[in-house]
PDB file of C-alpha atoms and ligand atoms in Angstrom:
ATOM      1  CA  MET E   1       0.000   0.000   0.000  1.00  0.00           C
ATOM      2  CA  GLU E   2       1.129   3.546  -0.769  1.00  0.00           C
ATOM      3  CA  TYR E   3       1.020   5.553   2.448  1.00  0.00           C
ATOM      4  CA  GLN E   4       0.113   9.233   2.164  1.00  0.00           C
ATOM      5  CA  ILE E   5       0.066  10.133   5.865  1.00  0.00           C
ATOM      6  CA  LEU E   6       2.313   7.632   7.607  1.00  0.00           C
ATOM      7  CA  LYS E   7       6.050   7.305   7.122  1.00  0.00           C
ATOM      8  CA  HIS E   8       7.931   4.430   8.637  1.00  0.00           C
ATOM      9  CA  GLU E   9      11.353   2.875   8.821  1.00  0.00           C
ATOM     10  CA  ILE E  10      12.625  -0.239  10.575  1.00  0.00           C
ATOM     11  CA  ASN E  11      16.159  -0.492  11.947  1.00  0.00           C
ATOM     12  CA  ASP E  12      17.402  -3.314  14.179  1.00  0.00           C
ATOM     13  CA  GLY E  13      13.875  -4.366  15.128  1.00  0.00           C
ATOM     14  CA  ILE E  14      12.696  -0.841  15.937  1.00  0.00           C
ATOM     15  CA  ALA E  15       9.954   0.615  13.748  1.00  0.00           C
ATOM     16  CA  VAL E  16       9.651   4.395  13.822  1.00  0.00           C
ATOM     17  CA  VAL E  17       6.258   5.505  12.525  1.00  0.00           C
ATOM     18  CA  THR E  18       5.777   9.225  11.858  1.00  0.00           C
ATOM     19  CA  ILE E  19       2.424  10.880  11.304  1.00  0.00           C
ATOM     20  CA  ASN E  20       3.215  13.238   8.469  1.00  0.00           C
ATOM     21  CA  ARG E  21       0.440  15.728   7.873  1.00  0.00           C
ATOM     22  CA  PRO E  22       2.002  18.799   9.502  1.00  0.00           C
ATOM     23  CA  GLN E  23      -0.066  21.282   7.473  1.00  0.00           C
ATOM     24  CA  ALA E  24      -3.087  20.150   9.555  1.00  0.00           C
ATOM     25  CA  LEU E  25      -1.049  19.539  12.724  1.00  0.00           C
ATOM     26  CA  ASN E  26      -1.374  15.785  11.973  1.00  0.00           C
ATOM     27  CA  ALA E  27      -5.141  15.844  12.625  1.00  0.00           C
ATOM     28  CA  LEU E  28      -6.668  12.369  12.407  1.00  0.00           C
ATOM     29  CA  ASN E  29      -8.898  11.716   9.401  1.00  0.00           C
ATOM     30  CA  THR E  30     -10.438   8.547   7.956  1.00  0.00           C
ATOM     31  CA  LEU E  31      -7.393   7.918   5.768  1.00  0.00           C
ATOM     32  CA  PHE E  32      -5.136   8.020   8.846  1.00  0.00           C
ATOM     33  CA  PHE E  33      -7.123   5.247  10.529  1.00  0.00           C
ATOM     34  CA  HIS E  34      -7.037   3.057   7.423  1.00  0.00           C
ATOM     35  CA  GLU E  35      -3.301   3.605   7.001  1.00  0.00           C
ATOM     36  CA  MET E  36      -2.589   2.950  10.669  1.00  0.00           C
ATOM     37  CA  ASP E  37      -4.540  -0.320  10.668  1.00  0.00           C
ATOM     38  CA  HIS E  38      -2.847  -1.436   7.476  1.00  0.00           C
ATOM     39  CA  LEU E  39       0.674  -0.468   8.554  1.00  0.00           C
ATOM     40  CA  THR E  40       0.481  -1.993  12.024  1.00  0.00           C
ATOM     41  CA  ALA E  41      -0.919  -5.245  10.561  1.00  0.00           C
ATOM     42  CA  GLU E  42       1.996  -5.233   8.113  1.00  0.00           C
ATOM     43  CA  LEU E  43       4.545  -4.606  10.885  1.00  0.00           C
ATOM     44  CA  GLN E  44       3.000  -7.348  13.007  1.00  0.00           C
ATOM     45  CA  ALA E  45       2.992  -9.859  10.147  1.00  0.00           C
ATOM     46  CA  SER E  46       6.613  -9.066   9.192  1.00  0.00           C
ATOM     47  CA  GLY E  47       7.857 -10.584  12.467  1.00  0.00           C
ATOM     48  CA  LYS E  48      10.718  -8.051  12.267  1.00  0.00           C
ATOM     49  CA  VAL E  49       9.519  -5.555  14.857  1.00  0.00           C
ATOM     50  CA  ARG E  50      10.447  -5.723  18.548  1.00  0.00           C
ATOM     51  CA  VAL E  51       9.351  -2.181  19.464  1.00  0.00           C
ATOM     52  CA  MET E  52       7.428   0.548  17.663  1.00  0.00           C
ATOM     53  CA  VAL E  53       7.880   4.278  18.227  1.00  0.00           C
ATOM     54  CA  LEU E  54       5.075   6.626  17.173  1.00  0.00           C
ATOM     55  CA  THR E  55       5.729  10.338  16.682  1.00  0.00           C
ATOM     56  CA  GLY E  56       4.494  13.358  14.710  1.00  0.00           C
ATOM     57  CA  GLU E  57       6.098  15.550  12.068  1.00  0.00           C
ATOM     58  CA  GLY E  58       6.382  19.270  12.823  1.00  0.00           C
ATOM     59  CA  LYS E  59       5.088  21.110  15.860  1.00  0.00           C
ATOM     60  CA  ALA E  60       2.340  18.644  16.773  1.00  0.00           C
ATOM     61  CA  PHE E  61       2.177  15.021  17.770  1.00  0.00           C
ATOM     62  CA  VAL E  62      -1.505  15.181  16.797  1.00  0.00           C
ATOM     63  CA  ALA E  63      -3.808  18.191  17.381  1.00  0.00           C
ATOM     64  CA  GLY E  64      -6.947  16.057  17.489  1.00  0.00           C
ATOM     65  CA  ALA E  65      -9.469  14.448  15.216  1.00  0.00           C
ATOM     66  CA  ASP E  66      -9.855  16.293  11.916  1.00  0.00           C
ATOM     67  CA  ILE E  67     -12.425  18.989  12.660  1.00  0.00           C
ATOM     68  CA  ALA E  68     -12.803  19.836   8.965  1.00  0.00           C
ATOM     69  CA  GLU E  69     -13.874  16.243   8.265  1.00  0.00           C
ATOM     70  CA  MET E  70     -16.060  15.891  11.381  1.00  0.00           C
ATOM     71  CA  VAL E  71     -18.063  19.088  10.881  1.00  0.00           C
ATOM     72  CA  HIS E  72     -20.095  17.534   8.039  1.00  0.00           C
ATOM     73  CA  LYS E  73     -21.061  14.357   9.880  1.00  0.00           C
ATOM     74  CA  ASP E  74     -24.530  13.524  11.173  1.00  0.00           C
ATOM     75  CA  SER E  75     -25.162  11.613  14.390  1.00  0.00           C
ATOM     76  CA  ASP E  76     -24.737   8.106  12.924  1.00  0.00           C
ATOM     77  CA  GLU E  77     -21.633   9.143  11.015  1.00  0.00           C
ATOM     78  CA  GLY E  78     -20.222  10.717  14.185  1.00  0.00           C
ATOM     79  CA  SER E  79     -20.679   7.451  16.086  1.00  0.00           C
ATOM     80  CA  ALA E  80     -19.159   5.490  13.187  1.00  0.00           C
ATOM     81  CA  PHE E  81     -16.114   7.812  13.148  1.00  0.00           C
ATOM     82  CA  SER E  82     -15.756   7.328  16.883  1.00  0.00           C
ATOM     83  CA  ARG E  83     -15.878   3.526  16.528  1.00  0.00           C
ATOM     84  CA  LEU E  84     -13.396   3.593  13.660  1.00  0.00           C
ATOM     85  CA  GLY E  85     -10.840   5.357  15.872  1.00  0.00           C
ATOM     86  CA  GLN E  86     -11.633   3.260  18.944  1.00  0.00           C
ATOM     87  CA  ASN E  87     -10.997   0.137  16.907  1.00  0.00           C
ATOM     88  CA  THR E  88      -7.662   1.375  15.549  1.00  0.00           C
ATOM     89  CA  PHE E  89      -6.505   2.330  19.034  1.00  0.00           C
ATOM     90  CA  ARG E  90      -7.522  -1.088  20.407  1.00  0.00           C
ATOM     91  CA  ASN E  91      -5.515  -2.669  17.592  1.00  0.00           C
ATOM     92  CA  LEU E  92      -2.465  -0.689  18.761  1.00  0.00           C
ATOM     93  CA  GLU E  93      -2.908  -2.000  22.296  1.00  0.00           C
ATOM     94  CA  ARG E  94      -3.199  -5.554  20.971  1.00  0.00           C
ATOM     95  CA  LEU E  95       0.022  -5.519  18.922  1.00  0.00           C
ATOM     96  CA  SER E  96       2.374  -8.121  20.315  1.00  0.00           C
ATOM     97  CA  PHE E  97       5.239  -5.594  20.536  1.00  0.00           C
ATOM     98  CA  PRO E  98       5.312  -2.490  22.747  1.00  0.00           C
ATOM     99  CA  VAL E  99       4.468   0.905  21.257  1.00  0.00           C
ATOM    100  CA  ILE E 100       6.111   4.047  22.672  1.00  0.00           C
ATOM    101  CA  ALA E 101       4.668   7.486  21.940  1.00  0.00           C
ATOM    102  CA  ALA E 102       7.369  10.140  21.402  1.00  0.00           C
ATOM    103  CA  ILE E 103       5.319  13.277  21.937  1.00  0.00           C
ATOM    104  CA  ASN E 104       7.034  16.113  20.106  1.00  0.00           C
ATOM    105  CA  GLY E 105       4.374  18.840  20.468  1.00  0.00           C
ATOM    106  CA  PHE E 106       0.602  19.242  20.759  1.00  0.00           C
ATOM    107  CA  ALA E 107      -1.204  16.080  21.884  1.00  0.00           C
ATOM    108  CA  LEU E 108      -4.787  17.289  21.966  1.00  0.00           C
ATOM    109  CA  GLY E 109      -8.172  15.600  21.836  1.00  0.00           C
ATOM    110  CA  GLY E 110      -7.871  12.537  19.610  1.00  0.00           C
ATOM    111  CA  GLY E 111      -4.098  13.080  19.653  1.00  0.00           C
ATOM    112  CA  LEU E 112      -3.923  12.582  23.394  1.00  0.00           C
ATOM    113  CA  GLU E 113      -6.278   9.626  23.038  1.00  0.00           C
ATOM    114  CA  LEU E 114      -3.870   8.118  20.506  1.00  0.00           C
ATOM    115  CA  ALA E 115      -0.899   8.694  22.828  1.00  0.00           C
ATOM    116  CA  MET E 116      -2.833   7.049  25.666  1.00  0.00           C
ATOM    117  CA  ALA E 117      -3.380   3.930  23.538  1.00  0.00           C
ATOM    118  CA  CYS E 118       0.410   3.523  23.312  1.00  0.00           C
ATOM    119  CA  ASP E 119       2.137   1.483  26.019  1.00  0.00           C
ATOM    120  CA  PHE E 120       3.973   4.467  27.485  1.00  0.00           C
ATOM    121  CA  ARG E 121       4.771   8.050  26.611  1.00  0.00           C
ATOM    122  CA  ILE E 122       7.952  10.149  26.419  1.00  0.00           C
ATOM    123  CA  ALA E 123       7.379  13.876  26.014  1.00  0.00           C
ATOM    124  CA  SER E 124       9.399  16.803  24.745  1.00  0.00           C
ATOM    125  CA  ALA E 125       9.511  19.623  27.294  1.00  0.00           C
ATOM    126  CA  LYS E 126       7.640  21.661  24.642  1.00  0.00           C
ATOM    127  CA  ALA E 127       4.689  19.255  24.395  1.00  0.00           C
ATOM    128  CA  LYS E 128       1.195  20.381  25.350  1.00  0.00           C
ATOM    129  CA  PHE E 129      -1.608  18.076  26.436  1.00  0.00           C
ATOM    130  CA  GLY E 130      -5.347  18.501  26.648  1.00  0.00           C
ATOM    131  CA  GLN E 131      -8.825  17.219  25.950  1.00  0.00           C
ATOM    132  CA  PRO E 132     -10.380  20.385  24.476  1.00  0.00           C
ATOM    133  CA  GLU E 133     -13.483  18.680  23.043  1.00  0.00           C
ATOM    134  CA  VAL E 134     -15.938  20.653  25.204  1.00  0.00           C
ATOM    135  CA  ASN E 135     -14.660  23.839  23.500  1.00  0.00           C
ATOM    136  CA  LEU E 136     -16.214  22.409  20.325  1.00  0.00           C
ATOM    137  CA  GLY E 137     -19.386  21.170  22.013  1.00  0.00           C
ATOM    138  CA  LEU E 138     -18.053  17.613  21.819  1.00  0.00           C
ATOM    139  CA  ILE E 139     -16.728  14.888  24.080  1.00  0.00           C
ATOM    140  CA  PRO E 140     -13.780  12.579  23.383  1.00  0.00           C
ATOM    141  CA  GLY E 141     -14.728   9.789  20.993  1.00  0.00           C
ATOM    142  CA  TYR E 142     -11.677   7.529  20.938  1.00  0.00           C
ATOM    143  CA  ALA E 143     -12.130   6.210  24.488  1.00  0.00           C
ATOM    144  CA  GLY E 144     -10.380   9.216  26.054  1.00  0.00           C
ATOM    145  CA  THR E 145     -13.025   9.386  28.775  1.00  0.00           C
ATOM    146  CA  GLN E 146     -12.076   5.819  29.686  1.00  0.00           C
ATOM    147  CA  ARG E 147      -8.283   5.778  29.325  1.00  0.00           C
ATOM    148  CA  LEU E 148      -7.585   9.174  30.916  1.00  0.00           C
ATOM    149  CA  SER E 149      -9.157   8.298  34.270  1.00  0.00           C
ATOM    150  CA  ARG E 150      -7.476   4.889  34.276  1.00  0.00           C
ATOM    151  CA  LEU E 151      -4.071   6.493  33.647  1.00  0.00           C
ATOM    152  CA  THR E 152      -4.300   9.598  35.817  1.00  0.00           C
ATOM    153  CA  GLY E 153      -7.174   9.038  38.277  1.00  0.00           C
ATOM    154  CA  LEU E 154     -10.688  10.426  38.188  1.00  0.00           C
ATOM    155  CA  GLY E 155      -9.915  13.931  39.491  1.00  0.00           C
ATOM    156  CA  ASN E 156      -7.125  14.625  36.999  1.00  0.00           C
ATOM    157  CA  ALA E 157      -9.210  13.220  34.148  1.00  0.00           C
ATOM    158  CA  LEU E 158     -12.273  15.298  34.966  1.00  0.00           C
ATOM    159  CA  PHE E 159     -10.087  18.392  35.439  1.00  0.00           C
ATOM    160  CA  LEU E 160      -8.708  18.052  31.905  1.00  0.00           C
ATOM    161  CA  LEU E 161     -12.001  16.966  30.331  1.00  0.00           C
ATOM    162  CA  LEU E 162     -14.158  19.633  31.973  1.00  0.00           C
ATOM    163  CA  THR E 163     -11.872  22.672  31.814  1.00  0.00           C
ATOM    164  CA  ALA E 164     -10.273  21.894  28.403  1.00  0.00           C
ATOM    165  CA  GLU E 165      -7.138  23.551  29.815  1.00  0.00           C
ATOM    166  CA  LEU E 166      -3.870  22.593  28.157  1.00  0.00           C
ATOM    167  CA  ILE E 167      -1.091  21.391  30.447  1.00  0.00           C
ATOM    168  CA  GLY E 168       2.657  21.248  29.854  1.00  0.00           C
ATOM    169  CA  ALA E 169       4.969  18.264  29.946  1.00  0.00           C
ATOM    170  CA  GLU E 170       5.977  18.650  33.609  1.00  0.00           C
ATOM    171  CA  ASP E 171       2.342  18.645  34.729  1.00  0.00           C
ATOM    172  CA  ALA E 172       1.695  15.660  32.464  1.00  0.00           C
ATOM    173  CA  LEU E 173       4.584  13.881  34.179  1.00  0.00           C
ATOM    174  CA  ARG E 174       3.260  14.798  37.623  1.00  0.00           C
ATOM    175  CA  ILE E 175      -0.159  13.236  36.962  1.00  0.00           C
ATOM    176  CA  GLY E 176       1.307  10.120  35.340  1.00  0.00           C
ATOM    177  CA  LEU E 177       0.131  10.950  31.834  1.00  0.00           C
ATOM    178  CA  VAL E 178       3.703  10.680  30.525  1.00  0.00           C
ATOM    179  CA  GLN E 179       6.552   8.663  31.953  1.00  0.00           C
ATOM    180  CA  LYS E 180       9.503  10.891  31.075  1.00  0.00           C
ATOM    181  CA  VAL E 181      10.230  14.413  29.806  1.00  0.00           C
ATOM    182  CA  THR E 182      13.253  15.284  27.666  1.00  0.00           C
ATOM    183  CA  GLU E 183      14.694  18.403  26.102  1.00  0.00           C
ATOM    184  CA  PRO E 184      13.034  18.779  22.660  1.00  0.00           C
ATOM    185  CA  GLU E 185      16.228  17.958  20.729  1.00  0.00           C
ATOM    186  CA  GLN E 186      16.779  14.814  22.808  1.00  0.00           C
ATOM    187  CA  LEU E 187      13.286  13.348  22.411  1.00  0.00           C
ATOM    188  CA  MET E 188      14.048  10.851  19.646  1.00  0.00           C
ATOM    189  CA  GLU E 189      17.495   9.971  21.001  1.00  0.00           C
ATOM    190  CA  GLU E 190      16.074   9.125  24.421  1.00  0.00           C
ATOM    191  CA  THR E 191      13.026   7.330  23.020  1.00  0.00           C
ATOM    192  CA  LEU E 192      15.238   5.230  20.730  1.00  0.00           C
ATOM    193  CA  ARG E 193      17.559   4.470  23.649  1.00  0.00           C
ATOM    194  CA  LEU E 194      14.575   3.073  25.563  1.00  0.00           C
ATOM    195  CA  ALA E 195      13.298   1.214  22.503  1.00  0.00           C
ATOM    196  CA  LYS E 196      16.740  -0.406  22.025  1.00  0.00           C
ATOM    197  CA  LEU E 197      16.874  -1.301  25.701  1.00  0.00           C
ATOM    198  CA  ILE E 198      13.529  -3.107  25.418  1.00  0.00           C
ATOM    199  CA  ALA E 199      14.584  -4.741  22.135  1.00  0.00           C
ATOM    200  CA  SER E 200      17.665  -6.191  23.884  1.00  0.00           C
ATOM    201  CA  LYS E 201      15.524  -8.120  26.422  1.00  0.00           C
ATOM    202  CA  GLY E 202      13.976 -11.556  26.006  1.00  0.00           C
ATOM    203  CA  PRO E 203      11.584 -11.064  23.060  1.00  0.00           C
ATOM    204  CA  LYS E 204       8.918 -13.441  24.350  1.00  0.00           C
ATOM    205  CA  ALA E 205       9.181 -12.015  27.862  1.00  0.00           C
ATOM    206  CA  VAL E 206       8.660  -8.499  26.489  1.00  0.00           C
ATOM    207  CA  GLN E 207       5.564  -9.579  24.562  1.00  0.00           C
ATOM    208  CA  LYS E 208       4.184 -11.418  27.574  1.00  0.00           C
ATOM    209  CA  VAL E 209       4.768  -8.455  29.898  1.00  0.00           C
ATOM    210  CA  LYS E 210       2.663  -6.317  27.564  1.00  0.00           C
ATOM    211  CA  GLN E 211      -0.022  -8.942  27.130  1.00  0.00           C
ATOM    212  CA  VAL E 212      -0.345  -9.993  30.775  1.00  0.00           C
ATOM    213  CA  THR E 213      -0.216  -6.442  32.148  1.00  0.00           C
ATOM    214  CA  ARG E 214      -2.752  -5.117  29.651  1.00  0.00           C
ATOM    215  CA  ARG E 215      -5.143  -8.075  29.826  1.00  0.00           C
ATOM    216  CA  GLY E 216      -4.781  -8.342  33.589  1.00  0.00           C
ATOM    217  CA  PHE E 217      -5.662  -4.658  34.001  1.00  0.00           C
ATOM    218  CA  ALA E 218      -9.175  -5.459  32.797  1.00  0.00           C
ATOM    219  CA  MET E 219      -9.514  -8.505  35.091  1.00  0.00           C
ATOM    220  CA  ASP E 220      -9.967  -8.875  38.794  1.00  0.00           C
ATOM    221  CA  PHE E 221      -6.750  -9.398  40.778  1.00  0.00           C
ATOM    222  CA  ASP E 222      -7.004 -13.167  41.205  1.00  0.00           C
ATOM    223  CA  GLU E 223      -7.906 -13.791  37.575  1.00  0.00           C
ATOM    224  CA  GLY E 224      -5.005 -11.570  36.444  1.00  0.00           C
ATOM    225  CA  SER E 225      -2.623 -13.391  38.783  1.00  0.00           C
ATOM    226  CA  GLU E 226      -3.750 -16.728  37.305  1.00  0.00           C
ATOM    227  CA  LEU E 227      -3.011 -15.431  33.826  1.00  0.00           C
ATOM    228  CA  GLU E 228       0.433 -14.298  35.050  1.00  0.00           C
ATOM    229  CA  ALA E 229       1.203 -17.742  36.530  1.00  0.00           C
ATOM    230  CA  ASP E 230       0.241 -19.478  33.263  1.00  0.00           C
ATOM    231  CA  GLU E 231       2.369 -17.156  31.160  1.00  0.00           C
ATOM    232  CA  PHE E 232       5.251 -17.284  33.667  1.00  0.00           C
ATOM    233  CA  GLY E 233       5.288 -21.057  33.235  1.00  0.00           C
ATOM    234  CA  SER E 234       5.349 -20.798  29.441  1.00  0.00           C
ATOM    235  CA  LEU E 235       8.843 -19.249  29.630  1.00  0.00           C
ATOM    236  CA  PHE E 236      10.311 -22.305  31.420  1.00  0.00           C
ATOM    237  CA  GLY E 237      11.521 -25.633  30.113  1.00  0.00           C
ATOM    238  CA  PRO E 238      14.076 -26.957  27.640  1.00  0.00           C
ATOM    239  CA  GLY E 239      14.840 -24.428  24.931  1.00  0.00           C
ATOM    240  CA  ALA E 240      12.510 -21.818  26.436  1.00  0.00           C
ATOM    241  CA  GLU E 241      13.599 -18.215  26.648  1.00  0.00           C
ATOM    242  CA  GLY E 242      13.650 -18.180  30.436  1.00  0.00           C
ATOM    243  CA  GLU E 243      15.944 -21.179  30.546  1.00  0.00           C
ATOM    244  CA  GLU E 244      18.424 -19.416  28.251  1.00  0.00           C
ATOM    245  CA  GLY E 245      18.196 -16.158  30.232  1.00  0.00           C
ATOM    246  CA  MET E 246      18.782 -17.843  33.576  1.00  0.00           C
ATOM    247  CA  LYS E 247      21.591 -20.076  32.245  1.00  0.00           C
ATOM    248  CA  ALA E 248      23.304 -17.034  30.721  1.00  0.00           C
ATOM    249  CA  PHE E 249      23.203 -15.299  34.095  1.00  0.00           C
ATOM    250  CA  LEU E 250      24.688 -18.298  35.901  1.00  0.00           C
ATOM    251  CA  GLU E 251      27.339 -18.784  33.209  1.00  0.00           C
ATOM    252  CA  LYS E 252      28.198 -15.044  33.305  1.00  0.00           C
ATOM    253  CA  ARG E 253      27.531 -14.498  29.588  1.00  0.00           C
ATOM    254  CA  GLN E 254      25.081 -12.587  27.421  1.00  0.00           C
ATOM    255  CA  PRO E 255      21.866 -14.502  26.621  1.00  0.00           C
ATOM    256  CA  ASN E 256      21.461 -15.790  23.100  1.00  0.00           C
ATOM    257  CA  TRP E 257      17.768 -15.046  22.467  1.00  0.00           C
TER     258      TRP E 257
HETATM  259  N1  CO8 M 301      -8.504  19.358  12.809  1.00  0.00           N
HETATM  260  C1  CO8 M 301      -8.326  19.904  11.582  1.00  0.00           C
HETATM  261  N2  CO8 M 301      -7.419  20.859  11.330  1.00  0.00           N
HETATM  262  C2  CO8 M 301      -6.654  21.281  12.366  1.00  0.00           C
HETATM  263  C3  CO8 M 301      -6.792  20.763  13.661  1.00  0.00           C
HETATM  264  C4  CO8 M 301      -7.767  19.743  13.858  1.00  0.00           C
HETATM  265  N3  CO8 M 301      -7.930  19.157  15.041  1.00  0.00           N
HETATM  266  N4  CO8 M 301      -5.906  21.394  14.479  1.00  0.00           N
HETATM  267  C5  CO8 M 301      -5.245  22.272  13.703  1.00  0.00           C
HETATM  268  N5  CO8 M 301      -5.697  22.213  12.431  1.00  0.00           N
HETATM  269  C6  CO8 M 301      -5.253  23.004  11.286  1.00  0.00           C
HETATM  270  C7  CO8 M 301      -5.709  24.452  11.391  1.00  0.00           C
HETATM  271  O1  CO8 M 301      -7.039  24.582  10.950  1.00  0.00           O
HETATM  272  C8  CO8 M 301      -4.700  25.140  10.511  1.00  0.00           C
HETATM  273  O2  CO8 M 301      -5.072  24.948   9.168  1.00  0.00           O
HETATM  274  P1  CO8 M 301      -4.978  26.190   8.113  1.00  0.00           P
HETATM  275  O3  CO8 M 301      -3.502  26.506   8.060  1.00  0.00           O
HETATM  276  O4  CO8 M 301      -5.499  25.579   6.847  1.00  0.00           O
HETATM  277  O5  CO8 M 301      -5.786  27.292   8.666  1.00  0.00           O
HETATM  278  C9  CO8 M 301      -3.431  24.333  10.730  1.00  0.00           C
HETATM  279  O6  CO8 M 301      -3.838  23.080  11.283  1.00  0.00           O
HETATM  280  C10 CO8 M 301      -2.483  24.987  11.724  1.00  0.00           C
HETATM  281  O7  CO8 M 301      -3.207  25.232  12.910  1.00  0.00           O
HETATM  282  P2  CO8 M 301      -3.242  26.655  13.640  1.00  0.00           P
HETATM  283  O8  CO8 M 301      -3.030  27.758  12.634  1.00  0.00           O
HETATM  284  O9  CO8 M 301      -4.485  26.718  14.465  1.00  0.00           O
HETATM  285  O10 CO8 M 301      -1.939  26.553  14.551  1.00  0.00           O
HETATM  286  P3  CO8 M 301      -1.656  27.339  15.920  1.00  0.00           P
HETATM  287  O11 CO8 M 301      -0.231  27.064  16.234  1.00  0.00           O
HETATM  288  O12 CO8 M 301      -2.085  28.757  15.808  1.00  0.00           O
HETATM  289  O13 CO8 M 301      -2.607  26.637  17.017  1.00  0.00           O
HETATM  290  C11 CO8 M 301      -3.561  24.733  18.162  1.00  0.00           C
HETATM  291  C12 CO8 M 301      -2.342  25.297  17.406  1.00  0.00           C
HETATM  292  C13 CO8 M 301      -3.717  25.450  19.516  1.00  0.00           C
HETATM  293  C14 CO8 M 301      -3.279  23.265  18.396  1.00  0.00           C
HETATM  294  C15 CO8 M 301      -4.832  24.920  17.323  1.00  0.00           C
HETATM  295  O14 CO8 M 301      -4.579  24.449  15.989  1.00  0.00           O
HETATM  296  C16 CO8 M 301      -6.036  24.191  17.828  1.00  0.00           C
HETATM  297  O15 CO8 M 301      -6.652  24.612  18.797  1.00  0.00           O
HETATM  298  N6  CO8 M 301      -6.416  23.072  17.172  1.00  0.00           N
HETATM  299  C17 CO8 M 301      -7.587  22.300  17.520  1.00  0.00           C
HETATM  300  C18 CO8 M 301      -7.364  21.502  18.772  1.00  0.00           C
HETATM  301  C19 CO8 M 301      -8.606  20.748  19.132  1.00  0.00           C
HETATM  302  O16 CO8 M 301      -9.651  21.283  19.430  1.00  0.00           O
HETATM  303  N7  CO8 M 301      -8.485  19.420  19.121  1.00  0.00           N
HETATM  304  C20 CO8 M 301      -9.560  18.534  19.460  1.00  0.00           C
HETATM  305  C21 CO8 M 301     -10.327  18.172  18.235  1.00  0.00           C
HETATM  306  S1  CO8 M 301     -11.772  17.245  18.627  1.00  0.00           S
HETATM  307  C22 CO8 M 301     -11.222  15.710  18.900  1.00  0.00           C
HETATM  308  O17 CO8 M 301     -10.063  15.416  18.782  1.00  0.00           O
HETATM  309  C23 CO8 M 301     -12.260  14.742  19.287  1.00  0.00           C
HETATM  310  C24 CO8 M 301     -11.707  13.350  19.246  1.00  0.00           C
HETATM  311  C25 CO8 M 301     -12.763  12.347  19.235  1.00  0.00           C
HETATM  312  C26 CO8 M 301     -13.442  12.291  17.945  1.00  0.00           C
HETATM  313  C27 CO8 M 301     -14.332  11.155  17.914  1.00  0.00           C
HETATM  314  C28 CO8 M 301     -14.958  10.944  16.577  1.00  0.00           C
HETATM  315  C29 CO8 M 301     -16.308  11.404  16.450  1.00  0.00           C
END
């Protein structure tokens, strides 16, 4: 497929995907969702990707859903556009490899919802965050009302959703919305350092950490712990990744994954 909005490159198991529509501050339109679904399915099927990094071209990560496209929609079309995005973001969460958001600038509305669907977030000190939907007489439609409170707690979520105030990277760090803040020029360097670090670990263990933590988050504690015990066991035994990792430690050598 020819991609018009997404650029990507893969080096040493790390896929860097860039949303490249800076003239509209990378606003999310229907084509974006189709491209994202197609590209992530392609990356998954390639078996070559250990970690994906998602970032934006220009001064925005993503400044929201495309208002120019949404303004013409009726109620059913609005709901369909919401479900389209919700589905794409769920697909991101279900990728076997971790996805890191490198937030270079504005992450607003649907843009913050996209960042929240990634596994964790690194922000440039210049980044700005907000859910400004109520300014437009709207509410979030890509599960922002659900993910924001789970990530930051109910008070922080309702503060952002109700006031539509934009917050800076340090405040985003304080409320747990992002995990690290870097100087703007160091954003990609630091994000790639973390991506390489993850890519150097046991590949199956990394996938299982993502899967068990994410699936367990939606379960009750005991059910999630059961899932963990099952998956823990799957890494043991002759030829299993855990055996190699533990042997390498005892033999004082690097593991051969
Ligand atoms: N959609 C479409 N175009 C956009 C968007 C957007 N979300 N944001 C910016 N643009 C366009 C501008 O219209 C402008 O285009 P043009 O040059 O043709 O006039 C271009 O990008 C540059 O933007 P600005 O000139 O406004 O740049 P500034 O640096 O002056 O301002 C801001 C940057 C503050 C980010 C400003 O652009 C802004 O407020 N943007 C809108 C932010 C917003 O409200 N986002 C939330 C959108 S709603 C949403 O995301 C709901 C998600 C759920 C949808 C569910 C489906 C139904």
